[in-house]
CSV table of N, CA and C and ligand atoms in Angstrom, one decimal:
chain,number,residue,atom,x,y,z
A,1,UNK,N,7.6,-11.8,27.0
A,1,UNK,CA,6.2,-11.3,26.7
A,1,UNK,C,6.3,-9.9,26.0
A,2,UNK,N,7.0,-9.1,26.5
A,2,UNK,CA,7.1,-7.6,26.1
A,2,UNK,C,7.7,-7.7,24.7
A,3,UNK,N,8.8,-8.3,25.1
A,3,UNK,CA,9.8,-8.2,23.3
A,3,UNK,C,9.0,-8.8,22.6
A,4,UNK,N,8.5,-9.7,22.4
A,4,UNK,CA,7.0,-10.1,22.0
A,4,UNK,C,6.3,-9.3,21.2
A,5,UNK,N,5.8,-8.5,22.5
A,5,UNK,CA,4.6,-7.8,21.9
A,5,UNK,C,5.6,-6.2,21.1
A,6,UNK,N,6.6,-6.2,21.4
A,6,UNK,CA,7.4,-5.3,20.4
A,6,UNK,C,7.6,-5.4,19.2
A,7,UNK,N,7.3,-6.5,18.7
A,7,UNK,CA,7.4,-7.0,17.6
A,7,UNK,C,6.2,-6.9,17.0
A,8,UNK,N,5.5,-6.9,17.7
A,8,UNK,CA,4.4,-7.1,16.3
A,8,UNK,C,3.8,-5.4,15.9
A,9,UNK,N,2.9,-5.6,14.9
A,9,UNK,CA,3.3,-4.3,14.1
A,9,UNK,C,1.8,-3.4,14.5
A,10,UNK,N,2.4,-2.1,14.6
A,10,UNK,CA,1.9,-1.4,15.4
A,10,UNK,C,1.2,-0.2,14.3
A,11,UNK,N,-0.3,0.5,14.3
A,11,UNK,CA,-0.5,1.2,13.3
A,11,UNK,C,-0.5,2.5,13.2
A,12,UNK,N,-0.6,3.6,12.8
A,12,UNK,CA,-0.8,4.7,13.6
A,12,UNK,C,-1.0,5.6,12.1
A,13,UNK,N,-1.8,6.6,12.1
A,13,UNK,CA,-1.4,8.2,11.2
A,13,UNK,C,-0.5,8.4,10.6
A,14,UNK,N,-0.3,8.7,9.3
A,14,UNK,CA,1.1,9.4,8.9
A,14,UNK,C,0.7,10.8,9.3
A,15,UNK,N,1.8,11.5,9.3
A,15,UNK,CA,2.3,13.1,9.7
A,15,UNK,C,3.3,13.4,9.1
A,16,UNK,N,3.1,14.5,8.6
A,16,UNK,CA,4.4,14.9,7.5
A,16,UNK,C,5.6,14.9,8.3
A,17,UNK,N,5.5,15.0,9.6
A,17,UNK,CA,7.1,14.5,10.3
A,17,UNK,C,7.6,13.5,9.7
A,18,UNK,N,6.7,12.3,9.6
A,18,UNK,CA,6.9,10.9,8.6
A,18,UNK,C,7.8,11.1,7.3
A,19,UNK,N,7.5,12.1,6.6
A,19,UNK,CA,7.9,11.8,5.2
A,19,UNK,C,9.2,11.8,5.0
A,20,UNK,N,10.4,12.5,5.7
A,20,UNK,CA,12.1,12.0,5.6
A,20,UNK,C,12.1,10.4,5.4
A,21,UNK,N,11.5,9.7,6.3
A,21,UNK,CA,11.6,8.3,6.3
A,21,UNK,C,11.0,7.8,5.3
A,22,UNK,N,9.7,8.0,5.4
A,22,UNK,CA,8.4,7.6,4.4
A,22,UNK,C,9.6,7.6,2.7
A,23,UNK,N,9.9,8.7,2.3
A,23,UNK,CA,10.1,8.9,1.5
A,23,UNK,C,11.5,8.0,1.0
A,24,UNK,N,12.7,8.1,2.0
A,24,UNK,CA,13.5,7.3,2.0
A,24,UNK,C,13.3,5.8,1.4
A,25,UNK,N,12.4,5.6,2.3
A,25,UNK,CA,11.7,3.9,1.7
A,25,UNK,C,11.2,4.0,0.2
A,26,UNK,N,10.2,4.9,0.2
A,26,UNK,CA,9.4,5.1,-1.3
A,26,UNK,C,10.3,5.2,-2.3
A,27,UNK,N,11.7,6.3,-2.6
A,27,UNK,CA,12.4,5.5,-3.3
A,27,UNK,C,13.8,4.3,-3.7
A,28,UNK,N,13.4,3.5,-2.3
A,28,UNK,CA,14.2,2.4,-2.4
A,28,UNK,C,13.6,1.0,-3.1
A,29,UNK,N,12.2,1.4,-3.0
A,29,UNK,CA,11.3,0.3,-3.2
A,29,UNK,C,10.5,0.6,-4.5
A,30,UNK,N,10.5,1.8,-5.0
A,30,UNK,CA,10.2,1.9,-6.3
A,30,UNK,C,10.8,2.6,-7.4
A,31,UNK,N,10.6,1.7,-8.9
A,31,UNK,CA,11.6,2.5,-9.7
A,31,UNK,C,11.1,3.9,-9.6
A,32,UNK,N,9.8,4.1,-9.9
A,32,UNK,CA,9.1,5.4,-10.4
A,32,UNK,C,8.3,5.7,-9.1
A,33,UNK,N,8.9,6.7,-8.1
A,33,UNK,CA,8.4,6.5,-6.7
A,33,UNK,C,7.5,7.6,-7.0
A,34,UNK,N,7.1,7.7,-5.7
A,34,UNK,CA,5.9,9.2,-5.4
A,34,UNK,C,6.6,10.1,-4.8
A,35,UNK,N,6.3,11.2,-5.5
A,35,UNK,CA,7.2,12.7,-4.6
A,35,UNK,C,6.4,12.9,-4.0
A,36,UNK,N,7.4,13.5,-2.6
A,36,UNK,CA,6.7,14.5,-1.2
A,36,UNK,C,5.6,14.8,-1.4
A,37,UNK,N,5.5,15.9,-2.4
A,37,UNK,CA,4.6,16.2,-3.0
A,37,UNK,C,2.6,15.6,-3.2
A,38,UNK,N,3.4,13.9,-3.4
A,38,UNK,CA,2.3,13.0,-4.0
A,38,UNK,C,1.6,13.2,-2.0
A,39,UNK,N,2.4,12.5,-1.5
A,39,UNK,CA,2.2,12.5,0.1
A,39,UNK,C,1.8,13.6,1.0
A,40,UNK,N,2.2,14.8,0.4
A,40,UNK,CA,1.8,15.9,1.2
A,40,UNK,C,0.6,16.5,0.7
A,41,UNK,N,-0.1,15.7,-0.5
A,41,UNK,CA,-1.3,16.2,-1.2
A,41,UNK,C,-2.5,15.2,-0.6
A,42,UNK,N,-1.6,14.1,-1.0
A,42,UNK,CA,-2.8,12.8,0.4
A,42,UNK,C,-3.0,13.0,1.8
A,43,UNK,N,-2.0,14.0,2.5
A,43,UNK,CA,-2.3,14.5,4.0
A,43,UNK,C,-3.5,15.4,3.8
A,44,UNK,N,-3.2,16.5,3.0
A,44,UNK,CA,-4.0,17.4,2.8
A,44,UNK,C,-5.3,16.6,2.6
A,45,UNK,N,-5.6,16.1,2.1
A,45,UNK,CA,-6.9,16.0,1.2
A,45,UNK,C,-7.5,14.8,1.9
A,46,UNK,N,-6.8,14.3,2.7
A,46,UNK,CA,-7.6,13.6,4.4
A,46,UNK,C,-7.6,12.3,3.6
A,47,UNK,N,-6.8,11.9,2.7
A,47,UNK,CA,-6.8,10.4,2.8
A,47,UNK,C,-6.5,9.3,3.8
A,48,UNK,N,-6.9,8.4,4.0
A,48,UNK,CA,-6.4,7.6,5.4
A,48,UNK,C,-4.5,7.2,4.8
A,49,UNK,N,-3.8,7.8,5.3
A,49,UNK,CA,-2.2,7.6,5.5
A,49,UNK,C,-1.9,7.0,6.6
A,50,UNK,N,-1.8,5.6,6.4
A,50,UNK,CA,-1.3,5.3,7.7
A,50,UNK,C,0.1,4.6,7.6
A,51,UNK,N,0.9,4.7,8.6
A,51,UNK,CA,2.3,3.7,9.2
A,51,UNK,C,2.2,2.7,9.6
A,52,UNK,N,3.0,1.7,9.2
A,52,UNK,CA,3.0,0.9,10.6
A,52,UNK,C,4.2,0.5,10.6
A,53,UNK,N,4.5,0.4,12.0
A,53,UNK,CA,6.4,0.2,13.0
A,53,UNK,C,6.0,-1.1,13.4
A,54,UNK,N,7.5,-1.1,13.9
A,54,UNK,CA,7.8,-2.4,13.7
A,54,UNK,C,8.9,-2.0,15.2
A,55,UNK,N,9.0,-2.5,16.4
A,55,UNK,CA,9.9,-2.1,17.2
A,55,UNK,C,10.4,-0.7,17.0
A,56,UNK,N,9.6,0.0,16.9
A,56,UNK,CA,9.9,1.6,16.8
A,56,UNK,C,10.6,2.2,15.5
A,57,UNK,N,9.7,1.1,14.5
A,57,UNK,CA,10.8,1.8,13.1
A,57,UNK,C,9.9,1.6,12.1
A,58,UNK,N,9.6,2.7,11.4
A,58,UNK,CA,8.6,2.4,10.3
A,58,UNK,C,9.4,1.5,9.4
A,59,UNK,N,7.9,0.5,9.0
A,59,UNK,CA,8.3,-0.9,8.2
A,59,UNK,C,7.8,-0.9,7.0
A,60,UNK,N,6.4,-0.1,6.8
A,60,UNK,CA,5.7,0.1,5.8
A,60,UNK,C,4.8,1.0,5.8
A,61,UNK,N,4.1,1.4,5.2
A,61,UNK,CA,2.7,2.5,4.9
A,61,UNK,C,1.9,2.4,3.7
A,62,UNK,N,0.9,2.8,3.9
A,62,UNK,CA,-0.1,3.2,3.0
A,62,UNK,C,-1.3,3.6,3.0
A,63,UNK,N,-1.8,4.0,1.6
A,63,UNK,CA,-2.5,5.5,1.5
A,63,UNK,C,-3.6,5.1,1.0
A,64,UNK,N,-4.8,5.3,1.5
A,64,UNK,CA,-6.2,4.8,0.8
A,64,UNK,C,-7.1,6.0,0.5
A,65,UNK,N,-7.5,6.3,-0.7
A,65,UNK,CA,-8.7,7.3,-0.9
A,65,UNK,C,-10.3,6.3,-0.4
A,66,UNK,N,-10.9,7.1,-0.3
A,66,UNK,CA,-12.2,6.6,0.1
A,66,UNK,C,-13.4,7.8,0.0
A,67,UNK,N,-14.9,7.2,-0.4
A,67,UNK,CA,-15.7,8.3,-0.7
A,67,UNK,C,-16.7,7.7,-1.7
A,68,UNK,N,-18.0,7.6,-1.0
A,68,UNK,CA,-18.8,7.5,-1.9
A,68,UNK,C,-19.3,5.8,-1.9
A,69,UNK,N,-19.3,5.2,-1.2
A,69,UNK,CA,-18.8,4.0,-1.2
A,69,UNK,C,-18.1,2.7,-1.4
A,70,UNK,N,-16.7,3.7,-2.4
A,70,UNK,CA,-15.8,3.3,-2.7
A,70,UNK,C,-14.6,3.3,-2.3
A,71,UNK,N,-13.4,2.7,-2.2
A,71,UNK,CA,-11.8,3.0,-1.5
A,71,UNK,C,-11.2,2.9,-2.9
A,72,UNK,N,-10.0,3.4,-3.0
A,72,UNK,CA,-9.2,3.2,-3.7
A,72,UNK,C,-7.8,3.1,-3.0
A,73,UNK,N,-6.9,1.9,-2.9
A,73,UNK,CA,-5.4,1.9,-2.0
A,73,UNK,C,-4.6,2.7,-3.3
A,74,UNK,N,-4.2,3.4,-3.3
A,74,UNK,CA,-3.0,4.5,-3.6
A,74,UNK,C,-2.0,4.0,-4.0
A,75,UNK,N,-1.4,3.2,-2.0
A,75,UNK,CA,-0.2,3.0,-2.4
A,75,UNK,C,0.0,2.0,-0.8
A,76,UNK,N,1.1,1.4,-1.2
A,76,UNK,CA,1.2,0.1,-0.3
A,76,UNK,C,2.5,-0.5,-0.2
A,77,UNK,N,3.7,-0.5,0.3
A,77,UNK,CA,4.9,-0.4,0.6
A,77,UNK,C,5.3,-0.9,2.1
A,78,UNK,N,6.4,-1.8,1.6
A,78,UNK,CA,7.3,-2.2,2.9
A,78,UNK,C,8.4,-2.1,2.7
A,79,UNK,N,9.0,-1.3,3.7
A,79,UNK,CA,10.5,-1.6,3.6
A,79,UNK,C,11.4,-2.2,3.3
A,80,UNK,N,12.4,-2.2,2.3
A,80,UNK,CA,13.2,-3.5,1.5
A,80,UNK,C,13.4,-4.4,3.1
A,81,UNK,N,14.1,-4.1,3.3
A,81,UNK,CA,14.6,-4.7,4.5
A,81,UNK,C,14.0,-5.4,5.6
A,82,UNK,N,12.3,-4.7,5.7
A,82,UNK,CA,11.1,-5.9,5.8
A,82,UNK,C,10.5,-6.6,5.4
A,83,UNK,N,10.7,-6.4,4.0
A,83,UNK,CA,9.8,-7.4,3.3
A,83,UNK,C,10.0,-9.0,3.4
A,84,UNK,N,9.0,-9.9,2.8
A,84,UNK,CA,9.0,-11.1,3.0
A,84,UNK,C,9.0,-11.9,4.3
A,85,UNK,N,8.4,-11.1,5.3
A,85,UNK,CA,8.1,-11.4,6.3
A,85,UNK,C,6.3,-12.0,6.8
A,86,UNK,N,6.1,-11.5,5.9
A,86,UNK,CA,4.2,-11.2,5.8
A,86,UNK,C,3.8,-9.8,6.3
A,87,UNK,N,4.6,-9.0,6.1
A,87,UNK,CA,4.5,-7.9,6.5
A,87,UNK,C,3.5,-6.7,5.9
A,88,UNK,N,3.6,-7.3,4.3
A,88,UNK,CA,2.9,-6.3,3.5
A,88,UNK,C,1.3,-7.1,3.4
A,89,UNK,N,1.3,-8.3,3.7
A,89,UNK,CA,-0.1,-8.9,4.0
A,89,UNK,C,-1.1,-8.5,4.9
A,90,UNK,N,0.2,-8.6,6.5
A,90,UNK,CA,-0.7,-8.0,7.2
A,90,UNK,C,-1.0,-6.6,7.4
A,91,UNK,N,-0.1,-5.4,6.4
A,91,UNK,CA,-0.5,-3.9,6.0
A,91,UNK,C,-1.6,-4.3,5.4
A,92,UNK,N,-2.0,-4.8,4.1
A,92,UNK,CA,-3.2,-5.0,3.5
A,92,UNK,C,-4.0,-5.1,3.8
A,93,UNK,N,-4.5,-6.3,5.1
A,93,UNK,CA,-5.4,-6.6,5.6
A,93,UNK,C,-5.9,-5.5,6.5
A,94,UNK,N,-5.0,-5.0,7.1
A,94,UNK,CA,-5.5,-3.6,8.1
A,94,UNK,C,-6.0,-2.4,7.1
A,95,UNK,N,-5.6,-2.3,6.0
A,95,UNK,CA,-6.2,-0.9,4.9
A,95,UNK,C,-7.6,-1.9,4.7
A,96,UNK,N,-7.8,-3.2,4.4
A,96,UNK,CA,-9.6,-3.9,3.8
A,96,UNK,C,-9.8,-3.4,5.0
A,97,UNK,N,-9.4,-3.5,6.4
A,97,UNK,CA,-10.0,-3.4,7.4
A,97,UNK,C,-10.7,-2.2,7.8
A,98,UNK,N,-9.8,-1.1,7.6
A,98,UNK,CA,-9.7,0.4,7.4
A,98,UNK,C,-11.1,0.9,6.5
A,99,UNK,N,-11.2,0.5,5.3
A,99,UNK,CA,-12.0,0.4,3.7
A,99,UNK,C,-13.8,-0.2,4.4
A,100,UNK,N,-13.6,-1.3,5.0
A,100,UNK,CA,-14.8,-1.9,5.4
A,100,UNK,C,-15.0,-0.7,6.8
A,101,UNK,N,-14.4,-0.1,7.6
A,101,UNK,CA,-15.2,0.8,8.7
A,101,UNK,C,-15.7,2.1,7.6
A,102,UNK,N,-15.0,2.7,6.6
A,102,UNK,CA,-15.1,4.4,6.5
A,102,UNK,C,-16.7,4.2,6.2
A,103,UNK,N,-17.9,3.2,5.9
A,103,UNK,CA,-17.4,2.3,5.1
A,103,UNK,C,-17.7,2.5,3.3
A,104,UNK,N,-17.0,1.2,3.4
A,104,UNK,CA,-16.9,1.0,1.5
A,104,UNK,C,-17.4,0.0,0.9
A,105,UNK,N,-17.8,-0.8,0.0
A,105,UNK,CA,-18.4,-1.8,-0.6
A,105,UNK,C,-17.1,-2.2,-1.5
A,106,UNK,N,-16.3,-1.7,-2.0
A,106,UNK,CA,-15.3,-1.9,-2.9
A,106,UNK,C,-14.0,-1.3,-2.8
A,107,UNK,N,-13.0,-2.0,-3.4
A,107,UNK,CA,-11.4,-1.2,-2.9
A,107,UNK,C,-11.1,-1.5,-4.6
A,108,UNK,N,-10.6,-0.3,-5.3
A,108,UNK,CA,-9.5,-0.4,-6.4
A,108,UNK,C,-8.5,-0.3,-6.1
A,109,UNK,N,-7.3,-0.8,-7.1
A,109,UNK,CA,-5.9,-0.5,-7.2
A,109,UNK,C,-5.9,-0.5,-8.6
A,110,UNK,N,-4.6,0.0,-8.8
A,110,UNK,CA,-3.8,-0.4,-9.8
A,110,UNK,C,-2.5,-1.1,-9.5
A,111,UNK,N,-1.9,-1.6,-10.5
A,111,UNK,CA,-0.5,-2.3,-10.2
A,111,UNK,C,-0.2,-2.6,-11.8
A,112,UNK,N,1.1,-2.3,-11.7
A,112,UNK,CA,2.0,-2.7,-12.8
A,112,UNK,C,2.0,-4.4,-12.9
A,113,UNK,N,1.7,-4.7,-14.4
A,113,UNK,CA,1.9,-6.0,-14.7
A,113,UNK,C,2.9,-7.0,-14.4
A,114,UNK,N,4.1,-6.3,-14.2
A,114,UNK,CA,5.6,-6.4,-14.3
A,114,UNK,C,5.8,-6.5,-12.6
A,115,UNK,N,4.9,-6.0,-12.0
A,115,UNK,CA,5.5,-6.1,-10.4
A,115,UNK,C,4.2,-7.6,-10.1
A,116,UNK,N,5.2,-8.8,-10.2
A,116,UNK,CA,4.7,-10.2,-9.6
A,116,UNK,C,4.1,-10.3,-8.0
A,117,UNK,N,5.3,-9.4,-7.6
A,117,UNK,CA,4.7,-9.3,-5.5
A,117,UNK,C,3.7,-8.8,-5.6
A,118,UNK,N,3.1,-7.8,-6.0
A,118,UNK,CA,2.2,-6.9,-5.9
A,118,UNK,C,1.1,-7.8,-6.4
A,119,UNK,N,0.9,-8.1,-7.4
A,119,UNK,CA,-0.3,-9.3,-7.9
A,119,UNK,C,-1.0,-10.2,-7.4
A,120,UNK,N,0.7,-10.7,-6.3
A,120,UNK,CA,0.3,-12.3,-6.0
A,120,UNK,C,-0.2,-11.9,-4.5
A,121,UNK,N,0.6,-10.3,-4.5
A,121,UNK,CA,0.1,-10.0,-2.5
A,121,UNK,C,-1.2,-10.2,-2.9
A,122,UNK,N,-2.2,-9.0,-3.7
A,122,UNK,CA,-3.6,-9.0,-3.5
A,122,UNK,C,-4.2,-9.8,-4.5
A,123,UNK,N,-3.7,-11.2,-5.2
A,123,UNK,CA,-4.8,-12.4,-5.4
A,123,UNK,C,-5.0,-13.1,-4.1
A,124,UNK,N,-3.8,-13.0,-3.3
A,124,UNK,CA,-4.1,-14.0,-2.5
A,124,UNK,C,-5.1,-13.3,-1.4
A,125,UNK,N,-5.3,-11.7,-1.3
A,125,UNK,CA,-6.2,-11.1,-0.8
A,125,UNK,C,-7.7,-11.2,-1.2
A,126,UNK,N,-7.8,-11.7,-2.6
A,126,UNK,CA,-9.2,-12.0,-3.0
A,126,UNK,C,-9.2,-11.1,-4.1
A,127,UNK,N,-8.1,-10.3,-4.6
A,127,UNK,CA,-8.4,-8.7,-5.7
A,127,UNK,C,-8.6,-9.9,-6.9
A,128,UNK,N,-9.8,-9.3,-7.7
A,128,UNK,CA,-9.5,-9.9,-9.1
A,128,UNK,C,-8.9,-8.5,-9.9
A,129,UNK,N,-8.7,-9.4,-11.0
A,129,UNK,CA,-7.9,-8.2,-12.1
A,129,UNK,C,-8.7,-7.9,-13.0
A,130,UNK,N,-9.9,-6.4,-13.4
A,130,UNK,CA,-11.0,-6.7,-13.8
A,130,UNK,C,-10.9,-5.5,-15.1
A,131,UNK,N,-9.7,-5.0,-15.0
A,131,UNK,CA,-9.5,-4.3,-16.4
A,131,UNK,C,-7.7,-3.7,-16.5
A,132,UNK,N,-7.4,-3.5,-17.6
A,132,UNK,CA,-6.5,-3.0,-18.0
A,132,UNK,C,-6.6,-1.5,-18.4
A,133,UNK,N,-5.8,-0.2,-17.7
A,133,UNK,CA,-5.4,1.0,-17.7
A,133,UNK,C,-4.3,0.8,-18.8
A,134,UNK,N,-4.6,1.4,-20.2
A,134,UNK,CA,-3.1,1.3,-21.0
A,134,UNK,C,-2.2,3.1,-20.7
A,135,UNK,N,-0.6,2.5,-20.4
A,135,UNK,CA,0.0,3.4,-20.5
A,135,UNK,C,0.0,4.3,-19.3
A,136,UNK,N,-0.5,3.6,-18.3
A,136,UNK,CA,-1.2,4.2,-17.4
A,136,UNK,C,0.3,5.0,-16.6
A,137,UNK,N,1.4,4.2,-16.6
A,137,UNK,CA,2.5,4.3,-16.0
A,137,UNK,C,3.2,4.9,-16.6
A,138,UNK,N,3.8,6.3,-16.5
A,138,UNK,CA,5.2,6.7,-17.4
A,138,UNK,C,6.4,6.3,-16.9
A,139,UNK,N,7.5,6.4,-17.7
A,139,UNK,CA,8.4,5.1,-18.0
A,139,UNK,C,9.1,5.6,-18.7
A,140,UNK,N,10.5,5.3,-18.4
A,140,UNK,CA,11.9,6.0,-19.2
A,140,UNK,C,11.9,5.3,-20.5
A,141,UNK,N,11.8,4.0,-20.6
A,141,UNK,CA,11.5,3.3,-22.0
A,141,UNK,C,9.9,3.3,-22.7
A,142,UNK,N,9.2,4.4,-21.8
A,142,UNK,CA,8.1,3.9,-22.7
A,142,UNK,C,7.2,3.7,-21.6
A,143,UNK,N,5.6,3.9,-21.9
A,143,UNK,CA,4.5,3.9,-20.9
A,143,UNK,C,4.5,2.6,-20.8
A,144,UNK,N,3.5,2.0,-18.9
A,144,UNK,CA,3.6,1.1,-19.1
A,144,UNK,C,2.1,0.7,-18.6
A,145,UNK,N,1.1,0.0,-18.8
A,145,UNK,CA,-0.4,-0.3,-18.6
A,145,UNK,C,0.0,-0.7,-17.5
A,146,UNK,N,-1.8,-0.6,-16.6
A,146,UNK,CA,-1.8,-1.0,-15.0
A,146,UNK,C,-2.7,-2.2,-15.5
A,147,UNK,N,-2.7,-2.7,-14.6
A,147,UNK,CA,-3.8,-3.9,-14.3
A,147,UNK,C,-4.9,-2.9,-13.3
A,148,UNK,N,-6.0,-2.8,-13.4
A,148,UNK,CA,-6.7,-2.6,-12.6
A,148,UNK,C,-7.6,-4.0,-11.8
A,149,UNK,N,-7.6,-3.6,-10.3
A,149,UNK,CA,-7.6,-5.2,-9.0
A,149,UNK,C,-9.0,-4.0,-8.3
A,150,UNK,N,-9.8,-5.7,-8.3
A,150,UNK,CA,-11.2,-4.7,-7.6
A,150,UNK,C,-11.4,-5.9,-6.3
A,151,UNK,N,-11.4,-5.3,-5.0
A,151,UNK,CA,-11.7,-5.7,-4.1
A,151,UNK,C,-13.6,-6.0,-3.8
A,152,UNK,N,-14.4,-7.0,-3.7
A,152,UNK,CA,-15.6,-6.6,-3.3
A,152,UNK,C,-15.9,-7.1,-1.7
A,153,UNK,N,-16.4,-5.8,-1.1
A,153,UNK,CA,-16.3,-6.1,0.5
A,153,UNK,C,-17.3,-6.7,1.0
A,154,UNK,N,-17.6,-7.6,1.7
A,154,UNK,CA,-18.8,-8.0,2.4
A,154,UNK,C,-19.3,-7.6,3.8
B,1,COA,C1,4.5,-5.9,-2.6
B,1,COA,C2,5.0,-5.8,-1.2
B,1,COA,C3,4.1,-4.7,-0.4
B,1,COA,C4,4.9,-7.1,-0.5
B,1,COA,O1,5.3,-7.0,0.9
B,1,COA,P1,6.0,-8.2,1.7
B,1,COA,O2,5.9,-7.8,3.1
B,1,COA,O3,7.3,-8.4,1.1
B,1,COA,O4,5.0,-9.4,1.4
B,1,COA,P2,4.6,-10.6,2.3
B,1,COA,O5,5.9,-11.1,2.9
B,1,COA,O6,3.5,-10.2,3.2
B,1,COA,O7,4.1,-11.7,1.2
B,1,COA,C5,2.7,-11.8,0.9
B,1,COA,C6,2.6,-12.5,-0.4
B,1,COA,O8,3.0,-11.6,-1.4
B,1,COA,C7,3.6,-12.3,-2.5
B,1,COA,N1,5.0,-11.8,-2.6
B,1,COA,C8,5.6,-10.9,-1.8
B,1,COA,N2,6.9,-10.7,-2.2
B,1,COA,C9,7.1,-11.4,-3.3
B,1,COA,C10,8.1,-11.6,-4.3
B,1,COA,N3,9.3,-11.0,-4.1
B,1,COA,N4,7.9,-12.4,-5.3
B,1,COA,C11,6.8,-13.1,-5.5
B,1,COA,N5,5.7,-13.0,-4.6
B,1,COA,C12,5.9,-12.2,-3.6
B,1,COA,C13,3.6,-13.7,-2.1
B,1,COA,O9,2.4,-14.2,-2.7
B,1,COA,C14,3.5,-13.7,-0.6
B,1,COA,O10,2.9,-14.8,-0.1
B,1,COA,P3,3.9,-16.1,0.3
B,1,COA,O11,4.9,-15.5,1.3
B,1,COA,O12,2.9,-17.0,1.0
B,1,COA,O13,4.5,-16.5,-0.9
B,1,COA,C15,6.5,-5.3,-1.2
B,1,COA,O14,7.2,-6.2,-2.0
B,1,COA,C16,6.8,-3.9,-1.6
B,1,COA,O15,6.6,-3.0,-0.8
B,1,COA,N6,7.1,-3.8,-2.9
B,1,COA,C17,7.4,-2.4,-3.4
B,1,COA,C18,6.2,-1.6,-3.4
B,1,COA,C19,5.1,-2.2,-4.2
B,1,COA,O16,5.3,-2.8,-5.3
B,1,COA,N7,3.8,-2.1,-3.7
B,1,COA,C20,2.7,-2.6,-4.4
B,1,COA,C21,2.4,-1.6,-5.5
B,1,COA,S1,0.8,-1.7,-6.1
């Protein structure tokens, strides 16, 4: 029962204590990651940052702006090493979850055209894809457009 319940994933605040780890992951899992920087400006500025562990080991995080009665997810990451578990589904579901208390009527993202996981995580969440950001991405070969994904909450 206990190992059990150790397993399943647990949510909590980021704290810049976080960011050795946080950041470790961020750039294992993306070409063009976010610096400290990006993270220690979303602590500041009281975006909801949250973790979530996994038997005592962060597995994933992410960062949602909100205001106005809008959310915007930031950013949304699981650890190579956890992924394809449904791990980052059920992160996602806890940030709509998160988005519908502050509350919000709507969640944007962006996402690179080129990242498939990322698309197919939040079609299967309900995101449509409701405009294109060109260039939005800088890029060693060259900018690259976002897809903009609009969540509508009920
Ligand atoms: C995108 C990401 C969060 C998915 O997390 P995950 O825990 O591996 O995803 P899950 O196991 O919960 O899968 C949920 C769905 O996402 C899609 N998916 C996830 N990984 C995929 C992959 N490698 N290829 C294609 N589809 C994928 C599938 O639709 C999957 O559903 P299925 O298992 O029924 O096919 C993870 O790959 C990641 O952190 N990537 C790097 C960071 C990133 O790109 N974040 C999104 C930026 S906007």
């Amino acid at each position: 029962m206990s190992a059990q319940l150790d397993n399943l994933p647990q949510y909590r605040s980021m704290t810049v204590e976080d960011l050795d780890c946080v950041m470790a992951i961020e750039n294992e899992v993306y070409t063009q990651p976010w610096t400290r920087g990006n993270f220690c400006d979303s602590l500041a500025a009281g975006y909801h940052c949250r973790i979530m562990e996994l038997a005592g080991e962060i597995a994933g995080y992410s960062v949602l702006a909100a205001g106005a009665g809008e959310a915007h997810l930031l950013n949304l990451s699981i650890a190579a090493q956890w992924q394809r578990r449904g791990l980052g589904r059920e992160l996602l579901k806890f940030m709509i979850d998160l988005a519908r208390e502050v509350p919000a009527h709507k969640i944007y993202l962006e996402v690179r055209p080129s990242n498939l996981a990322g698309r197919r995580l939040y079609a299967a969440a309900g995101f449509a894809e409701v405009a294109t950001r060109r260039g939005y991405y800088p890029g060693q070969g060259g900018s690259e457009d976002a897809l903009v994904m609009e969540l509508e909450l009920k």
